[in-house]
Coordinates of C-alpha atoms in Angstrom, one line a residue:
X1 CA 197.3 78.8 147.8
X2 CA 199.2 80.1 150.6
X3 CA 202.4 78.6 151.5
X4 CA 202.5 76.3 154.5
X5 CA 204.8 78.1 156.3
X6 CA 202.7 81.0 157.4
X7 CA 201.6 80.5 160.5
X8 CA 200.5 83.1 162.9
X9 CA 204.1 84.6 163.8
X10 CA 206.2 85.4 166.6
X11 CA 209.2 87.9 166.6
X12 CA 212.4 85.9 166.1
X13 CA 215.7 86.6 166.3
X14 CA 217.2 88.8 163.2
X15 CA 219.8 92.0 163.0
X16 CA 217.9 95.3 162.4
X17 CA 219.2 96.6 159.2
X18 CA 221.7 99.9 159.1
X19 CA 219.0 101.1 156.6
X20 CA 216.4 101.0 158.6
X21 CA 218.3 101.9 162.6
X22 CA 219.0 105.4 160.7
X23 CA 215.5 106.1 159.7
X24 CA 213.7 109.4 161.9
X25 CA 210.5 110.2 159.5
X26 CA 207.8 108.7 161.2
X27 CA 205.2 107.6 158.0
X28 CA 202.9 110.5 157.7
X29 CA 204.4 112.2 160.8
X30 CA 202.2 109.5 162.5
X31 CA 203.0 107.1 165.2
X32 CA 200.3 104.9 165.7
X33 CA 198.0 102.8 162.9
X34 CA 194.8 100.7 162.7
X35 CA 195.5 98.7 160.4
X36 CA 193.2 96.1 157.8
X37 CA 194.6 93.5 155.9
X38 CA 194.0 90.3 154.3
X39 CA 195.1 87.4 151.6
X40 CA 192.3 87.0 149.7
X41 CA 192.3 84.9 146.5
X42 CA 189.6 83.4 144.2
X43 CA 191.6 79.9 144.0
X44 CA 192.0 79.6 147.6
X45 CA 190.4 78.1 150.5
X46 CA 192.9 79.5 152.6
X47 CA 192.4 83.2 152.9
X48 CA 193.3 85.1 155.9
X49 CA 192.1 88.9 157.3
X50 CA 194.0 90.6 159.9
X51 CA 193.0 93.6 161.7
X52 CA 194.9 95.6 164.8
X53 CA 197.8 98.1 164.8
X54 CA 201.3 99.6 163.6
X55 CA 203.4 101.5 166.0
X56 CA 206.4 103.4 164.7
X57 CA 209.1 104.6 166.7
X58 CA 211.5 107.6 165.4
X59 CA 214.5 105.3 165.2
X60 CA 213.3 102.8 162.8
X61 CA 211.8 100.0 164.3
X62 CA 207.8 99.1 164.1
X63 CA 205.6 96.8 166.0
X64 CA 202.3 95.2 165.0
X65 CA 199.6 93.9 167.5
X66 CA 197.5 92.1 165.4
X67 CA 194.0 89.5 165.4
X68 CA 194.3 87.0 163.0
X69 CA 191.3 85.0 161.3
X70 CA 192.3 82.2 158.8
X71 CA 190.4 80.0 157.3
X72 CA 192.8 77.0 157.6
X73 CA 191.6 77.4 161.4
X74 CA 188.2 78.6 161.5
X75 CA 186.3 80.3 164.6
X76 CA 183.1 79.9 165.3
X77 CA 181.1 83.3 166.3
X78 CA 181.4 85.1 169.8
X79 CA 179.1 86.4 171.9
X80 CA 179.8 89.8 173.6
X81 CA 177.5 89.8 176.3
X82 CA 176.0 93.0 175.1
X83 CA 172.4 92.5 174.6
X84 CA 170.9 95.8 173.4
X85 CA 168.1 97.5 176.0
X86 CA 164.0 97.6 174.6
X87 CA 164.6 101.5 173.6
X88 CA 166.6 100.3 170.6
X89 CA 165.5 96.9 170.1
X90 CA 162.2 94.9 170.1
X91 CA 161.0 91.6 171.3
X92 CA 157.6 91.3 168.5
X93 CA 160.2 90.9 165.9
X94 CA 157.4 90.9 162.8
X95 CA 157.1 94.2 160.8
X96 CA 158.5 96.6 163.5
X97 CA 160.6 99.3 163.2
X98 CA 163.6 98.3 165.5
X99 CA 166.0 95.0 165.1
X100 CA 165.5 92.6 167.7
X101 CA 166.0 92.3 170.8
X102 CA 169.4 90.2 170.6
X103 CA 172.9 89.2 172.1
X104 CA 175.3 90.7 169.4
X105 CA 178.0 88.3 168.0
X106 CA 181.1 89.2 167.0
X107 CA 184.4 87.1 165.1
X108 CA 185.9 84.6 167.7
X109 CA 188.4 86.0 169.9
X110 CA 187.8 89.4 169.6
X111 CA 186.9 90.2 172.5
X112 CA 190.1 88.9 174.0
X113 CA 193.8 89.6 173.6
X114 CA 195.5 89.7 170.1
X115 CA 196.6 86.5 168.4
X116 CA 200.4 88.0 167.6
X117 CA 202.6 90.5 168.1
X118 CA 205.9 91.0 165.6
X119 CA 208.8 93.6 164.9
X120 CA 210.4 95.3 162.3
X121 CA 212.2 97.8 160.7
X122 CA 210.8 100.5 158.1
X123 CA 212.1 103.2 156.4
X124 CA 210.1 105.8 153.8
X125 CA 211.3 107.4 150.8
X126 CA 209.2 110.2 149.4
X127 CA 205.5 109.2 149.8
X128 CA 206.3 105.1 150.1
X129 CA 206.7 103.3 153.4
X130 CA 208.5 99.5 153.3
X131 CA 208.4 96.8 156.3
X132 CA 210.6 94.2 156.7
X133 CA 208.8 92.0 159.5
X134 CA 211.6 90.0 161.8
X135 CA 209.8 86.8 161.2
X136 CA 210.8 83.5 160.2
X137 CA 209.8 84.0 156.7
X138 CA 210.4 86.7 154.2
X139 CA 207.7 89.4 154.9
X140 CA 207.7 92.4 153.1
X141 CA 205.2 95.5 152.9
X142 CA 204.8 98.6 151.1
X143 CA 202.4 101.5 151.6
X144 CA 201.6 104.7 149.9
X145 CA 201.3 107.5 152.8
X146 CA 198.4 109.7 152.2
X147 CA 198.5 112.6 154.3
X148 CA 195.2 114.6 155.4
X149 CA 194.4 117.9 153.8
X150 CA 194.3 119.1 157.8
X151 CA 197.3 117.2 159.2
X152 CA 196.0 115.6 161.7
X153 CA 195.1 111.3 160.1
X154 CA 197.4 109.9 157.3
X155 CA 196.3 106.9 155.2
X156 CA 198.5 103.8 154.4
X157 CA 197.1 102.5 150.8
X158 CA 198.9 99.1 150.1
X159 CA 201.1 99.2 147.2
X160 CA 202.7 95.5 147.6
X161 CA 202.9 92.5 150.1
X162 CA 204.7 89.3 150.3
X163 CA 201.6 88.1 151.9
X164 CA 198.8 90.2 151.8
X165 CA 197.0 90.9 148.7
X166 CA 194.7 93.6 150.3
X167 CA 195.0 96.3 152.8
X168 CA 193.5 100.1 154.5
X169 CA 195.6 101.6 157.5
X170 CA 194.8 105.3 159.3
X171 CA 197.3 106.8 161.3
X172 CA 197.7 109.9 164.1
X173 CA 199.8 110.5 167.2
X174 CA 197.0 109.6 169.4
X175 CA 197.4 106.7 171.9
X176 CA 195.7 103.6 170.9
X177 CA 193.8 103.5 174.0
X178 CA 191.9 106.8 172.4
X179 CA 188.6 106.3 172.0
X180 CA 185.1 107.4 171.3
X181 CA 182.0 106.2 172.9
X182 CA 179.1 105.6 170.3
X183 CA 177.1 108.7 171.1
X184 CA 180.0 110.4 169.3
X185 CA 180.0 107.7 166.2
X186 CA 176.3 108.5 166.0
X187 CA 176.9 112.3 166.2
X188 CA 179.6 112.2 163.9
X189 CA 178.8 115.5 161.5
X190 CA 180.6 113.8 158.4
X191 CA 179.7 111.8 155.6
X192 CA 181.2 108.2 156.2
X193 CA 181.5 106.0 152.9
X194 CA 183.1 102.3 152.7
X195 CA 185.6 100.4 150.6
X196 CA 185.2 96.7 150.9
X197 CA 187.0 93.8 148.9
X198 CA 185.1 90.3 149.8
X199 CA 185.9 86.8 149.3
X200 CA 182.8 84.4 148.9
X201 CA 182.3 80.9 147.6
X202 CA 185.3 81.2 145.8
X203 CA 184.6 84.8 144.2
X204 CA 186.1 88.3 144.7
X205 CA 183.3 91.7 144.8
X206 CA 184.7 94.7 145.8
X207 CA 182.4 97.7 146.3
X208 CA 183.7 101.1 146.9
X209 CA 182.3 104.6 147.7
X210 CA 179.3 102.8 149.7
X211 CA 177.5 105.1 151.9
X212 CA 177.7 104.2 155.2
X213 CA 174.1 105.8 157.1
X214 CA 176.4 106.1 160.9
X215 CA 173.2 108.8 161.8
X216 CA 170.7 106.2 161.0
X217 CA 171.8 104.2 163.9
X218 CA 169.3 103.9 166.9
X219 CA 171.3 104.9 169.9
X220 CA 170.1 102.6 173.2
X221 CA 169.2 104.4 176.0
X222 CA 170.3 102.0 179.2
X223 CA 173.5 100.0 176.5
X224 CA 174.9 103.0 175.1
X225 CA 178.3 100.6 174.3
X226 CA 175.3 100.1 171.2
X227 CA 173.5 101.4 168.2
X228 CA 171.3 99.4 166.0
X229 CA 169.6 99.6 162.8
X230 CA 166.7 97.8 161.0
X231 CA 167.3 98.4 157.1
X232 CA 163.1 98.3 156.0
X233 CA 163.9 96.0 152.6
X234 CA 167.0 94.9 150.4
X235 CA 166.9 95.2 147.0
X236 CA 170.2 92.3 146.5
X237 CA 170.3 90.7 149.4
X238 CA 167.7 88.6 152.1
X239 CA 165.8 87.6 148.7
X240 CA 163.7 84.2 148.1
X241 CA 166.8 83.4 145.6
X242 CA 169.1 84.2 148.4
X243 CA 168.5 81.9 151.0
X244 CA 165.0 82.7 151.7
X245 CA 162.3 80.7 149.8
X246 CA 159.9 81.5 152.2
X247 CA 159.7 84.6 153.5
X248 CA 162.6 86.5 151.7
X249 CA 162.1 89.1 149.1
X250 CA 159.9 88.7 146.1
X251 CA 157.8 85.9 148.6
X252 CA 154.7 86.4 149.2
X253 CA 155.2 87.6 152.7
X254 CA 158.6 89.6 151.1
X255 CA 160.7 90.3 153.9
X256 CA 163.7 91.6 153.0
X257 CA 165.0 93.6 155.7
X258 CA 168.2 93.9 157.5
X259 CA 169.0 93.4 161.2
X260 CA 172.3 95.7 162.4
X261 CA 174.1 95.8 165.3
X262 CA 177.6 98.3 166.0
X263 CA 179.1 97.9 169.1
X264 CA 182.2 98.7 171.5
X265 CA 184.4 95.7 172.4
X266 CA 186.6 97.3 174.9
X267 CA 186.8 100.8 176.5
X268 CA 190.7 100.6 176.6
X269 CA 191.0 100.5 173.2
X270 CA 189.5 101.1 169.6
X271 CA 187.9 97.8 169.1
X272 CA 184.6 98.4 168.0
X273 CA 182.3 95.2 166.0
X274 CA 179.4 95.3 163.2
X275 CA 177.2 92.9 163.2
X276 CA 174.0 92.0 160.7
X277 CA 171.7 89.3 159.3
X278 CA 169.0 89.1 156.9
X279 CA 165.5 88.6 159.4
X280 CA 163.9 86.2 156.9
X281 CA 167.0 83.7 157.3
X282 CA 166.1 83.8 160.7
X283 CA 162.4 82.9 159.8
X284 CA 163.4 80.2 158.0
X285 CA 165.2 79.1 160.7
X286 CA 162.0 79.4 163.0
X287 CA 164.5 81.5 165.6
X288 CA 163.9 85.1 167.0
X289 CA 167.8 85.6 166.7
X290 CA 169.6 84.2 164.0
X291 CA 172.1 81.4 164.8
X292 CA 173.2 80.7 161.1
X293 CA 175.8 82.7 159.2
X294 CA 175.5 85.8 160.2
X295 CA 177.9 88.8 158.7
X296 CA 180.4 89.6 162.1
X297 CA 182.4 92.7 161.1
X298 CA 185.0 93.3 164.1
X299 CA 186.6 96.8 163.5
X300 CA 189.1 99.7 164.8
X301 CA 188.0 103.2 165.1
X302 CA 189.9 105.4 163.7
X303 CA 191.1 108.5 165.6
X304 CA 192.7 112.1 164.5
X305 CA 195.4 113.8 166.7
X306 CA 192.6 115.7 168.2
X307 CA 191.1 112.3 169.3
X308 CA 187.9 113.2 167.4
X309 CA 186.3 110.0 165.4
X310 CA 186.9 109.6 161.7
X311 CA 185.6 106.2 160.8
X312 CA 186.8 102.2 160.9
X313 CA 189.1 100.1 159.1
X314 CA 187.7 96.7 159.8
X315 CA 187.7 93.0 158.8
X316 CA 185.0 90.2 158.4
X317 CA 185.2 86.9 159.6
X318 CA 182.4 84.9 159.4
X319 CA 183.2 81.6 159.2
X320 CA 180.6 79.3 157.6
X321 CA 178.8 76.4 159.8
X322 CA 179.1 74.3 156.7
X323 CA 182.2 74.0 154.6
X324 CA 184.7 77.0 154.0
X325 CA 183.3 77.4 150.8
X326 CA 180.6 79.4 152.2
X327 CA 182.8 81.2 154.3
X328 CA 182.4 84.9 154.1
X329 CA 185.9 87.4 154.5
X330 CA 186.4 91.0 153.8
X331 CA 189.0 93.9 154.3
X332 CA 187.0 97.3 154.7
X333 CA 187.0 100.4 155.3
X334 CA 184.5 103.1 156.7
X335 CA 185.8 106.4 156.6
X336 CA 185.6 110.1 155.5
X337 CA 189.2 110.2 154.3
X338 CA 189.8 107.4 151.7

C-alpha cells in the first residue's frame, strides 16, 4: 500500500544541494523529457500513473510538469469534443470496415492543465541520472540514460524510485511545444513497437515488443487532429468469456473486433490520447458508442532534435464505473528506440 502521505505535490521549501548546484551534463545531452511513470502493485488498490515532462537546466536543477491519475481519487472519462468526420468513421456500425462514428474519450483532465508541478536537483555519473524532488517527502529517482545510435533522442530506463515502481522517459533539445500533426504519425516510415506493464483486478501483465500497426490507422479527411482503426477480430480479448456472452467471440454472431481512436489533445504541446473498446461490449450494452469501460490511453509524442516524430510514452487511466478493482492502469511505451 502506498503511504498516506503522498499526495499530489507541490514544490516546498528545501536548500539545493552543493552536489547537485555544480552539476553541467545535461542527461543524455538532452534538455527536455516526456516522461511515463507509475506505482503499480498487485496488493494494492491504490496505484497511481503519471505522465508529462522533465526539464533540465545546465546548472543542476530539474522541473516536472506532470498529470496525475490515482486511484485513491478516481476520474471518470472525458470527452474531447473531437468526433471523427464519415471518411474515417461510420454510422451502420454492424460488420463495416471503419469504427464508429463517435466522440473520443480520453482520461479525466487531460485535456486541461497539469495536476502538479515540482523541483529538484540531479546530477549523473557515468550512464545514471539521480533526482532528489524538493517535496515534503523523501522522493528519490534514478534512470539509466540510453543515448540514440544518431544522437538526436536519449532514453531514461528506470533503475529505482522511492515511489514509482515503473517508468519510460525520451528526451531531445526540442521545445516541448514541438509537435507533429497526425498525418506525420500516420506517415511515420519506422517500425513502432510497445512496452506496457498493466495493473488489473489486482494482477500485473506486462507485454513487451508489441507491434504497434501506426500505418494502419485511417486518417479523417475534414478531423485530421484524428486517425482511427477497426481491428476485424481479437483472438484474447472482446470474447463471450470476456464480457460478451452474446455477441463476443466464439458467439454465434462472434464479434470480436476492436474499435480505436488516436487523437491530438492540444496543438501547443505533445499531448496526444488512444482510445479503444471491444464493439460487442457495446452490443451488449444496446449503445452505438460504448459508455462502459473503455481503454483511455492519454500519451506524449515523442520528438527528436530534428522535431521529427518517434513514438509515445503514455499512461492508462481508465477508471472502472464499478469498484477499483476493475480498474484498468498501465505505463507504456510506443516507440522505435526502446
Amino acid at each position: 500500500m502506498l503511504a498516506f502521505t503522498l499526495l499530489p505535490v507541490h514544490p516546498a521549501i528545501a536548500p539545493a544541494s552543493a552536489a547537485a548546484a555544480t552539476a553541467s551534463t545535461l542527461p543524455g545531452g538532452k534538455s527536455t523529457y516526456v516522461v511515463s511513470q507509475g506505482h503499480l502493485k498487485t496488493s494494492s488498490q491504490q496505484n497511481w500513473v503519471r505522465l508529462g515532462s522533465y526539464r533540465f537546466a545546465a546548472n543542476g536543477t530539474v522541473s516536472a510538469s506532470m498529470y496525475l491519475w490515482w486511484q485513491r481519487h478516481p476520474q471518470a472519462r472525458q470527452r474531447t469534443g473531437t468526433v471523427p468526420d464519415p471518411s474515417c468513421t461510420t454510422k451502420a456500425g454492424g460488420a463495416a470496415s471503419k469504427p464508429r462514428g463517435c466522440e473520443v474519450l480520453t482520461a479525466g483532465g487531460f485535456t486541461g492543465a497539469p495536476d502538479e508541478s515540482r523541483t529538484g536537483t540531479y546530477t549523473v555519473a557515468g550512464d545514471v541520472l539521480t533526482i532528489r524532488w524538493k517535496i515534503a517527502q523523501t522522493w528519490t529517482e534514478q534512470w539509466y540514460v540510453r543515448p540514440a545510435l544518431d544522437g538526436k533522442l536519449a532514453r531514461l530506463d528506470l533503475k529505482r524510485s522511492t515511489l514509482a515502481t515503473h517508468g519510460y522517459g525520451y528526451g531531445s533539445n526540442a521545445a516541448i511545444g514541438t509537435r507533429r500533426a497526425m498525418t506525420s504519425v500516420k506517415a511515420f516510415p519506422g517500425s513502432l513497437r510497445q512496452d506496457l506493464t498493466s495493473w488489473a483486478s489486482g494482477k500485473l501483465v506486462t507485454s513487451r515488443d508489441q507491434p504497434f500497426g501506426h500505418s494502419a490507422f485511417r486518417a479523417c479527411a475534414a478531423t485530421t487532429s484524428c486517425l482511427t482503426y477497426l481491428q476485424p477480430s481479437s483472438r484474447g480479448a472482446c470474447q463471450k468469456s470476456g464480457g460478451c456472452p452474446k455477441y463476443g467471440g466464439g458467439t454465434r454472431p462472434n464479434v470480436s473486433s476492436i474499435q480505436y481512436y488516436l487523437t491530438m489533445i492540444s496543438k501547443s504541446d505533445r499531448r496526444d490520447t488512444l482510445w479503444h473498446w471491444c464493439t460487442c461490449l457495446a452490443m451488449e450494452r444496446g449503445e452505438f458508442c460504448y459508455t462502459g469501460n473503455s481503454h483511455v490511453k492519454p500519451l506524449m509524442q515523442i520528438i527528436d532534435d530534428t522535431g521529427a516524430f518517434r513514438g509515445w510514452v503514455g499512461a492508462e487511466a481508465s477508471f472502472s464505473t464499478g469498484s477499483r478493482a476493475t480498474d484498468m492502469l498501465a505505463v507504456l511505451r510506443i516507440s522505435n528506440f526502446r
